[in-house]
Each structure stands twice: as structure tokens, then as C-alpha cells.
Amino acid sequence: MGEAPAFFDDDLRGDFPNGLLLKSKGCETAINIGCNKTYVIGATEKESACTIGVRIFDKSTSKWVIPTVLGTKPKPLGGHSAIALDEDRILVIKGNSTSDDCFWFLEVNTAFVREQKTRLGTEVVAWSKGVIGESEKPIVISGPSGVGKGTLISKLMEEFPSMFGFSVSHTTRAPRNNEKNGVHYHFTERSVMEKDIKDEKFLEFAAVHGNLYGTSIEAVEVVTDRRKRCILDIDVQGARSVRASSLEAVFIFVCPPSFEELEKRLRSRGTETEEQIQKRLRNAKAELEQGNSPGLFDHILVNDDLNKCYENLKKLLGLGDSVKTTKIPVPKLVQIPPEHIVSKIDQKILINCTVPEQEKPAANMFMLDLSSIKGGAPGRTRGLSIYAVEPSTNGSIGSEMLS
Ligand SMILES: Nc1nc2c(ncn2[C@@H]2O[C@H](COP(=O)(O)OP(=O)(O)O)[C@@H](O)[C@H]2O)c(=O)[nH]1
Ligand SMILES: Nc1ncnc2c1ncn2[C@@H]1O[C@H](COP(=O)(O)OP(=O)(O)O)[C@@H](O)[C@H]1O
């Protein structure tokens, strides 16, 4: 962006104590939230690497606050614009980038951020990238070892390869013969995983059958970025953590027809030692009890006959017989230039990319529709749609969805 927007000077200058005037006008944007807080977002040089930084000016105390920043940050590129949405998040549009990487949300007062403020006792902001297009809620599948979760998930991914993506968990357990690193799990040293947990890289984690297992935020983001519906195969403790997190998901618990059948399947799979089988069977008792605890799972599936159970799973995911591999349309990539002007009309953001000097009326305008957004930090904000806006001959604005 060339010049800083007008509100930058008007809203901030008078309030700043001497010496705190922002120097790098044009690289930074300042957004007022509520009466007391101004969020300044801008590229900062840190140890010779350029990162997007956030600081908050608290007008009630006339002090700057550096918040704890959660979520995956955008990489700075060119200029950016920013606009407040509903007092709880700021939409940041990166210039010089395409629509798969240009819409970012800085959450400042969402339920997730409020929770983290209480937990950490600091100011908190959280980034999440906006993903264009309809993408459905992630699916959490839990159930005791050997019940058939992996078998059901494989069938679903085979039949609908463009629709679903698997969240590859991290684990400290050793790989089985048929398992590939990065495909079935990220097989990890305990010390490395413990450090990553400390560094807030995990959405959830749990100790299961004597090993650590966890879903990294990145594992879910990778699937969402491909515009696929994410499937998480995690234990009941993990499901409980995800339920308590900001990731909205559908929770499915898979039960065996009987305990004897579960034992039979676990043995016939032939991947565990006798000692490990005994441990898994002991844990299965507790898991079956927890699986039925109220409010945790949305659906319970009994995996007796595999094909019947698979059909039931498809039905509850809205995939009847008539649905075959439907390809999710990929929108054309829209390039937003560094110089653009944003304005807000309800939940719609008008992005005008016309440079004032060469003004052709509304020649290069886009409408970003945020009315169906879902999810958010930590992770992705899904459900954005973008339209090209064309001026009609009578001067009104028409639009065409880019898909
Ligand atoms: N909480 C949590 N549990 C996981 C994760 N990944 C796998 N699990 C669970 O860990 C348990 C053991 O998984 P695994 O060792 O692959 O054995 P299996 O269930 O017998 O195939 C299962 O209940 C999985 O659902 C994860 O990322 N987080
Ligand atoms: N409905 C079913 N009837 C009989 N065997 C099954 C059924 N579902 C899965 N299996 C078998 O049970 C074993 C355990 O299934 P798996 O998918 O590995 O379970 P999980 O991922 O829940 O640990 C596998 O050998 C699989 O082929």
C-alpha cells in the first residue's frame, strides 16, 4: 500500500504519547477495536527475517502491549490492508498474493482467544488463514483398538479421494511393517514431540496404550488447504480435547458388536504382541464406557457387518448411493495487487484493486463473502467465497462467482 489510510493518522496520532508515532507508514495498519484498543499490524524486521508483527495500543493506560501470538502467521509479502469484522476479528488482505494465500484473520476477541487469555494471563491474538469455498466440518472418528476405524476410513478415502483427507497424527510408537512415515503417522521421538507440545504446535494430544499421540495444528491445516474434509482418527481423550477446542467437528464413535469379536479382530490383525493386545483390551473397556458418555459423540456406529457399517457411515455424512466422487470446484486464483482499497457492507467485503490514477470505474473489483465462515484459529477459517464484481451499463454492480 502506498499511503497509510486516513484513519491511521486521525485515530492514532492524537492519542500517542511523544516518541511513539509509527515510523513505517504504509507497512503498518492500525485498527480500532472497541473504545480502548488499537491493533497495529505490520511487517517487522527481526533477526534479519521479516515477519508480520502485532502490537496493541491500550488507550485507557496509554501503553503498548505486545500480545502472545498464536496460530500460523502469514508470511509478509508486499503491502496489506486490514478491516475490523464484528469487533472480534480483523480481516487482513495481503497484497501481491493469490486468493489461496491472501485472506487472513487476526482473531482478537473470539471464544478461542478469550480462553487463551485466561489460560496464559496475557493479551492474546490468533491468526488463521481464510480458505475459499465450501468445506465441511472435520470428522473425528474414535473407538477401541481393532474395532475397524482404519478400515472404514480407508474405504471412505478410496471411494471419495477428492473429498476427504486424513489428518496424519504424530506418535511415539514404533511403526508397524506396513506403515509409512508421513502417511499413516509422523513417527517421532518423545523428546521432540514433548517440545512441540510445549511450543503449542498441537491441537490435542494424549497418552494412549503407553505412547504419546497427537494431532498437530498443521496436520489439519494441510488437509483444509487442499479444500478437503479432514478425518481425524483419535482416541476418546483426544476427542474430548477437540470438543473443547475451537475446531468444530462431527464426532463419531465406532463400537464392536461384542467384546469377544473385538478381541478376535485385534488378534487376527496380527500387528501387536500378546502384551500389547492385553493392554489394548483393558483400555477398550474404559473407552467403550466413555464412548457412551453424554454430549461427547454425535453418532455411534456399530461395526458388525463391515459393508453395512460403511453404508451407515456414508449416510450420516450425507453421502447416499447417488453421490459418487464429486470433485470440489477449485476457484480461479485471484491476484490481489499490493494497492487496493477495502470496504465492508454487512458480511461482504468489497476489494477495489483499481489504482486511482488509472481509474477505470470498478474495472477490477471483488466481493469477498464472509457470511458462511466456519472454524478459525488455531487452524483455518473456512467457507469464504469470492466474486468478481462487474459494473453494468446502468452503473449498478453485478457479480459472477469465481468457481
Ligand atoms: N488423542 C489422539 N489419539 C490418537 C491420535 N492418533 C491416533 N490415536 C489413537 O491412538 C490409538 C492407538 O492407535 P494405533 O497405535 O494406530 O493403534 P490401533 O487403533 O490399534 O490401530 C487409537 O485409539 C487411535 O485412534 C492422535 O493424534 N491423538
Ligand atoms: N466389520 C468387520 N468385520 C470383521 N473384521 C473387521 C471388520 N472391520 C474391520 N475388521 C478387521 O479388524 C481388524 C482391525 O481393524 P482396524 O481397521 O485396523 O481397526 P482400528 O483402526 O480401529 O484399530 C483388521 O484386520 C480389519 O480387517
Short mmCIF file of C-alpha atoms and ligand atoms in Angstrom, two decimals, residues 143 145-146 149 169 173 176 185 204 206 208-209 213-215 233-235 238 269 280 287, ligand 1:
data_model
loop_
_atom_site.label_atom_id
_atom_site.label_comp_id
_atom_site.label_asym_id
_atom_site.label_seq_id
_atom_site.Cartn_x
_atom_site.Cartn_y
_atom_site.Cartn_z
CA GLY A 143 -13.31 -46.24 19.08
CA SER A 145 -8.28 -50.55 19.06
CA GLY A 146 -9.25 -53.20 16.50
CA LYS A 149 -11.73 -47.34 12.37
CA SER A 169 -1.02 -37.69 13.63
CA ARG A 173 5.03 -45.69 18.98
CA ARG A 176 4.17 -51.41 12.02
CA TYR A 185 1.74 -41.31 11.21
CA GLU A 204 -4.67 -32.09 21.00
CA ALA A 206 -2.94 -37.89 24.66
CA VAL A 208 -2.63 -43.96 24.66
CA HIS A 209 -1.54 -47.57 25.32
CA TYR A 213 -0.25 -39.48 20.13
CA GLY A 214 -1.26 -36.03 18.92
CA THR A 215 -2.82 -34.01 16.13
CA ASP A 233 -8.64 -40.99 13.86
CA ILE A 234 -8.05 -40.21 17.53
CA ASP A 235 -8.79 -41.75 20.92
CA GLY A 238 -8.35 -36.65 22.07
CA ARG A 269 -4.76 -58.27 12.54
CA ARG A 280 -5.44 -52.58 24.33
CA GLU A 287 -13.10 -46.44 26.05
N1 LIG B 1 -5.55 -38.41 21.01
C1 LIG B 1 -5.06 -38.95 19.90
N2 LIG B 1 -5.23 -40.26 19.68
C2 LIG B 1 -4.73 -40.76 18.52
C3 LIG B 1 -4.07 -39.97 17.56
N3 LIG B 1 -3.71 -40.77 16.54
C4 LIG B 1 -4.14 -41.99 16.83
N4 LIG B 1 -4.78 -42.01 18.03
C5 LIG B 1 -5.43 -43.11 18.72
O1 LIG B 1 -4.45 -43.92 19.33
C6 LIG B 1 -4.97 -45.24 19.46
C7 LIG B 1 -3.93 -46.22 19.02
O2 LIG B 1 -3.68 -46.07 17.64
P1 LIG B 1 -2.74 -47.12 16.88
O3 LIG B 1 -1.47 -47.27 17.63
O4 LIG B 1 -2.63 -46.71 15.47
O5 LIG B 1 -3.50 -48.50 17.05
P2 LIG B 1 -4.90 -49.07 16.52
O6 LIG B 1 -6.02 -48.19 16.96
O7 LIG B 1 -4.96 -50.40 17.17
O8 LIG B 1 -4.84 -49.16 15.04
C8 LIG B 1 -6.24 -45.27 18.63
O9 LIG B 1 -7.34 -45.16 19.53
C9 LIG B 1 -6.17 -44.04 17.77
O10 LIG B 1 -7.46 -43.54 17.49
C10 LIG B 1 -3.93 -38.58 17.85
O11 LIG B 1 -3.39 -37.79 17.09
N5 LIG B 1 -4.43 -38.13 19.02
#
